[in-house]
Structure formats: structure tokens, C-alpha cells
Amino acid sequence: MGPWGQPGWSGQCRDGTGGMGGVGAGPAYWEGKERDEIGTGMGWAWVPVGDRCWCAADGLAQGRLLALGGCGLLLASALAAGDERLYAAAVMPALRALPPEAAHGLALRAAALGLLPPTRPDGPALEVRVLGQRFRNPLGLAAGFDKQCEAVDGLFKMGFGFVEVGTVTPKPQEGNPRPRVFRLAQDEAVINRYGFNSHGHAAVERRLRARQETQIRLTGAGMPLGVNLGKNKSSTDAAADYVAGVRTLGPLADYLVVNVSSPNTPGLRDLQGKAELRDLLSKVLVERDLLPCERKPAVLVKIAPDLTAQDKQDIASVVCELGVDGLIVSNTTVSRPSSLRSRQRMEPGGLSGKPLRELSTQIIREMYALTQGRVPIIGVGGVSNGQDALEKIRAGASLVQLYTALVYHGPPVVGTVKRELEELLREQGFKNVMEAVGADHRC
């Protein structure tokens, strides 16, 4: 997607160039050199931006453009002040007045511009050593927020201990038609069916190389970078797509994620089958070991929460047999709990946020037991406070990630989760995070 979350143009520019209606996008879209766009969901708004231009296609679009401008001012003010109350009272409601994908684009642009408040230093109790790396704290940003690797440095300034970009596919692809993301505000959840919208390996590689020295310093300071790999929708050789990702992006990452669990790419979850997974991971690991870099990236597999008991046993068996470095548990769910109240709860796609919390924690607990605690786990799904994070850690996660919580609470949630986690560790008698990993299995 473009920098503001919606591709395609309509109308006529001041320079006489025609719009590109629909969802088609040429090289200018992929490189972002000639036009920026704000999708309103009901029309398009274009205004001058330096030597670029945006055209107003309808009144509703212009109104939403003004709303977006107001959101931007609020966002900048709150970021500069680091005011959690301003976020809760004004910024987040204003962002939620925008279409979800446009709000996502605005938040990403703010992060890319570094419009972020200072974060307090992490205490030593939060440090984790796992996957051959030091993490300054166990809280990471899950894949899906910065799909195209456009805002990594700003995201680290928010206080994350690690950032995972992607999912990245070999060739550029637009993903599924819009609308494809829906807020379930009453449930603090999101349903998405993005479908791996990606700028492709080449574009992401250029961005990673441009900041390679910066990332080396960040990794040394306890802020590793992960890259989430996927396959193109049209691909007939999934393994070749993942191997290409390892070859191209592996030298620039601290860890790689083999994403075989998104529900939004047809046939992808079939790769979680025992024979298919063994074949895929064998090829990925061989390619990783052949990388010319001195320090090879760890390889993790991201799995779905919608697995049978046999599926989980098979995955654990393959991961232990091949020596895969870790698991990410879990992706979004295609299930729809009866507790959901929001009007859009039955939209197709993957459900994330609070309704996924207990399910993902249970899968963490099971995978930790099935692998006898020998395979590090990154826990993700419904984390929005310190208690959520600690539950996943006690169940067996060495690290945790969040994403949907940002939609409802904004950047201050990062500091809140860390602060509450540190307090809970102390209250429960743990000296540090690593002492608490898998504690429920020792009771």
C-alpha cells in the first residue's frame, strides 16, 4: 500500500497527468516518487504537497482530508508531549474516525517522521537473551504494521525491544481488494484480509541496506530486527519464494519468520502440514546456512491458532527434528467467538486483538510443553497490558509482540505494558523476565 494506506488515483492533477483509477498502480506508486495519496473509502482528495499534487474528487473526500489534517495536528501534539490522556481523549478517537487503512497510513507516517515522545530507559529485569541475541525488553512490534520497512527507526523510538517488518513477498503485489480491514471497537479487535500487500523483496532490501549500519548499532544495543517472509499469491512454488526471501533479506535481518499461517492467502495454511512443513523448512534452513554473512539469522515459524491437536504435535515434531530456532504463536484466527458484539464481526479475514488473547496463550502453553521448552517462543495475540504479557511469558513465551493494541491505545501502550510487566514480575517474586518464562509448567 502507499504511504497513506490506499493505492490508485482518480481525477486530474494540476500538472495535467490523469488519474489512475481503481486499484491499479504503476512504478510511481511502488516507489512513491510522484504522488502521495489519502484514501477515504468514498472518494479521493488531492492537495498540493511540495512538488506533488492531490486532487479533490468529491466533497466527502475533502471533509475527510480536513479530518486527516486535524488528526495529524493532534497526533503531532500528543507525540511531542507524550501525553497519554491526550491520546485517550482526543487522538485515538480522531484516528478512529478515519477509515482503518488511512489511519494506519497516518500512524506509520508519523513513526517514519520520528514524531515520537522520549521513552524511559528499560530496567535490567526486562532484558532477555534468546535466539542468539540480547533484547533490551521482551516487547516487540508484530509483523503487519510496517509491512514495507518504512518506519523502523521511529518504531524503535517508541520503546519496542524488537521490531518485525513484513510480511514481504518476492514480487510486488497489491493484496486483496478494499475494504480489507475492519475495526471491531466494542471488542477491541480488528479483522483484516490484506492478503500480503507488499512492495516486494527488491524494495525492502533497498530500505534495509540504506539503514544497515544503523541496525547493526541498534542490534548491539539490544534492539534486533525481524523480517517476516511470505509467498506471492500467484506463486506455484512456495518453497522457492521463501528461499528467495532468505537469500535476499536474510543478511539484513537478525531473525527471519516463515509465515505459513496467514488466513488471507489461499492454500498458505496447508504448508503447516507435517510433510509440507518439513520440506519447506529443510530448504529454508539450508539456504540460511549458505548465507555469506558471518552471523546467520535465526529462523522461526509463525503458526495459526486454528490447529488440531495432531497439527500441533506434527509442527512440534518437525521443528525439533530440523532444529528450527523458534516459533511465533500465533497468527490471527478465522474463528469467531460468540462473545463478539461488533457489527462487522462476521467479515471474512483474520481476527486479532483481545478476543484472541486466551486462545493464543493456550497454544503457547501447548507448544512449550510439546517442545519440552527447548524451542523459544514469541507470543502474540491480544497483548494490551502487563498482565497479558506476563500470562504469555509464564505459559512459555520468551518474548511477546503486540499490534492491535496500538489501534486502540496508541504509542503510550508500549510504555504501559513494560511498566506493568516490571511491577508484576516484582510482585510475583521473579528477578527478571527470563526467570518467569514457562513458570506455569513448574507449578
XYZ file of C-alpha atoms in Angstrom, residues 4-222:
219
model
C -1.162 6.798 3.390
C -2.717 3.395 3.043
C -4.693 3.486 -0.222
C -3.481 2.885 -3.796
C -4.871 4.254 -7.037
C -5.925 7.734 -8.120
C -8.855 9.402 -9.838
C -9.344 12.882 -11.249
C -6.820 15.175 -12.919
C -3.619 16.637 -11.455
C -2.654 20.265 -11.839
C 0.274 19.106 -13.983
C -2.190 17.545 -16.419
C -1.443 13.927 -15.612
C -4.522 11.764 -15.491
C -5.694 9.744 -12.528
C -5.026 6.043 -12.375
C -8.471 4.980 -11.106
C -9.239 1.690 -9.419
C -6.527 -0.220 -7.635
C -4.015 -0.250 -10.469
C -0.672 1.300 -9.635
C 2.353 1.950 -11.778
C 6.003 2.467 -10.840
C 5.248 5.874 -9.337
C 3.012 4.179 -6.777
C 5.513 1.498 -5.824
C 8.375 3.946 -5.479
C 6.280 6.794 -4.044
C 8.197 9.377 -6.115
C 5.455 11.284 -7.898
C 2.264 11.065 -5.906
C 1.075 10.569 -2.363
C -2.474 9.546 -1.730
C -5.037 9.515 1.025
C -7.807 7.018 0.543
C -11.117 7.991 2.016
C -13.030 4.867 1.107
C -15.697 7.006 -0.578
C -13.662 9.149 -2.968
C -10.291 10.805 -3.332
C -8.819 14.058 -2.067
C -5.787 15.628 -3.725
C -3.957 18.739 -2.496
C -0.542 20.288 -3.240
C 2.331 18.627 -1.368
C 5.600 20.271 -2.345
C 6.090 19.408 -5.996
C 3.342 16.786 -5.809
C -0.406 17.226 -6.049
C -3.566 15.659 -4.694
C -6.949 16.329 -6.376
C -10.305 16.602 -4.657
C -12.741 14.149 -6.211
C -15.776 14.761 -4.014
C -16.970 16.704 -1.014
C -16.798 13.770 1.360
C -13.187 13.218 0.391
C -12.362 16.871 1.130
C -14.058 16.612 4.502
C -12.086 13.548 5.369
C -8.913 15.249 4.207
C -9.612 18.056 6.680
C -10.255 15.453 9.369
C -6.972 13.796 8.489
C -5.180 17.122 8.790
C -6.748 17.646 12.201
C -5.699 14.148 13.229
C -2.178 14.951 12.126
C -2.030 18.066 14.291
C -3.432 16.207 17.292
C -1.066 13.334 16.723
C 1.958 15.602 16.477
C 0.932 17.479 19.637
C 0.397 14.314 21.633
C 3.620 12.743 20.399
C 5.628 15.821 21.303
C 4.093 15.965 24.768
C 3.980 12.226 25.385
C 0.569 12.820 26.968
C -1.362 9.562 27.496
C -4.531 11.441 28.459
C -4.480 13.453 25.241
C -4.149 10.229 23.303
C -7.089 8.610 25.053
C -9.339 11.665 24.942
C -8.598 13.108 21.515
C -6.033 11.454 19.274
C -7.277 7.873 19.212
C -10.965 8.821 18.749
C -9.934 11.161 15.911
C -7.906 8.445 14.211
C -10.791 6.005 14.558
C -12.991 8.486 12.689
C -10.878 7.748 9.629
C -11.118 4.568 7.544
C -8.886 1.971 9.224
C -6.342 1.723 6.422
C -5.997 5.507 6.154
C -5.478 5.769 9.925
C -2.853 3.045 9.703
C -1.061 5.012 6.997
C -1.105 8.201 9.065
C 0.291 6.417 12.121
C 3.010 4.821 10.009
C 3.976 8.173 8.502
C 4.168 9.747 11.972
C 6.506 6.970 13.081
C 8.622 7.334 9.944
C 8.996 11.081 10.622
C 10.088 10.419 14.185
C 7.178 12.310 15.742
C 7.519 10.357 18.956
C 7.956 11.206 22.639
C 11.060 10.110 24.532
C 10.783 6.753 26.303
C 12.157 5.907 29.717
C 15.123 3.524 29.847
C 14.315 -0.147 30.384
C 15.225 -1.731 33.700
C 17.592 -4.719 33.823
C 14.732 -7.028 34.853
C 13.239 -6.695 31.356
C 16.339 -7.822 29.449
C 16.081 -11.148 27.615
C 18.779 -13.206 25.925
C 17.377 -15.621 23.372
C 17.725 -16.537 19.678
C 21.411 -15.660 19.928
C 20.551 -12.030 20.655
C 20.145 -9.623 23.540
C 16.743 -7.909 23.747
C 16.555 -4.771 25.893
C 12.981 -5.722 26.739
C 10.662 -8.562 25.694
C 8.016 -6.433 23.945
C 8.138 -6.330 20.157
C 6.033 -4.976 17.334
C 4.350 -7.760 15.368
C 4.531 -8.036 11.598
C 1.809 -6.221 9.679
C 2.253 -2.698 10.996
C 5.351 -1.792 8.980
C 4.877 -4.129 6.037
C 7.261 -2.276 3.728
C 10.073 -1.392 6.171
C 9.366 2.347 6.059
C 9.442 3.367 9.729
C 11.762 1.022 11.632
C 13.865 3.650 13.383
C 10.837 5.597 14.568
C 9.219 2.415 15.852
C 12.263 1.556 17.946
C 11.992 5.035 19.490
C 8.544 4.051 20.760
C 10.303 1.709 23.179
C 9.964 -1.678 21.498
C 12.643 -4.241 22.278
C 12.459 -5.544 18.724
C 10.586 -4.788 15.507
C 9.378 -7.253 12.895
C 8.711 -5.932 9.388
C 6.681 -7.549 6.607
C 5.169 -9.779 5.504
C 7.393 -9.385 2.406
C 6.750 -11.326 -0.812
C 9.267 -11.829 -3.645
C 7.368 -9.789 -6.226
C 5.285 -6.663 -5.535
C 1.597 -7.420 -5.101
C -1.357 -5.279 -4.098
C -3.082 -7.757 -1.828
C -6.822 -8.186 -1.630
C -9.437 -5.624 -2.765
C -10.631 -2.915 -0.411
C -12.165 -2.664 2.069
C -9.926 -5.231 3.726
C -9.509 -4.134 7.339
C -12.274 -3.568 9.911
C -12.287 -2.287 13.456
C -14.401 -4.154 15.987
C -14.358 -1.320 18.518
C -16.737 -2.933 21.016
C -14.410 -5.924 21.178
C -11.045 -4.087 20.926
C -10.343 -6.247 17.908
C -9.549 -6.000 14.216
C -10.416 -8.202 11.264
C -8.062 -7.945 8.308
C -7.800 -9.634 4.945
C -4.896 -7.648 3.499
C -3.532 -10.636 1.615
C 0.210 -9.875 1.832
C 0.171 -6.439 0.167
C 3.889 -5.986 -0.415
C 6.367 -3.805 -2.264
C 8.465 -6.935 -2.842
C 11.945 -8.132 -1.924
C 13.865 -5.588 -4.009
C 12.222 -2.510 -2.490
C 12.512 -3.775 1.084
C 16.123 -4.831 0.524
C 16.987 -1.277 -0.612
C 15.425 0.198 2.522
C 17.180 -2.270 4.798
C 20.545 -1.659 3.145
C 20.112 2.102 3.474
C 19.935 1.730 7.259
C 22.154 -1.331 7.688
C 24.793 0.426 9.800
C 22.066 1.919 11.985
C 20.560 -1.515 12.533
C 23.930 -3.015 13.446
C 24.191 -0.398 16.210
C 20.615 -1.000 17.343
C 21.095 -4.761 17.454
C 24.203 -4.272 19.553
C 22.142 -2.114 21.906
C 19.524 -4.851 22.369
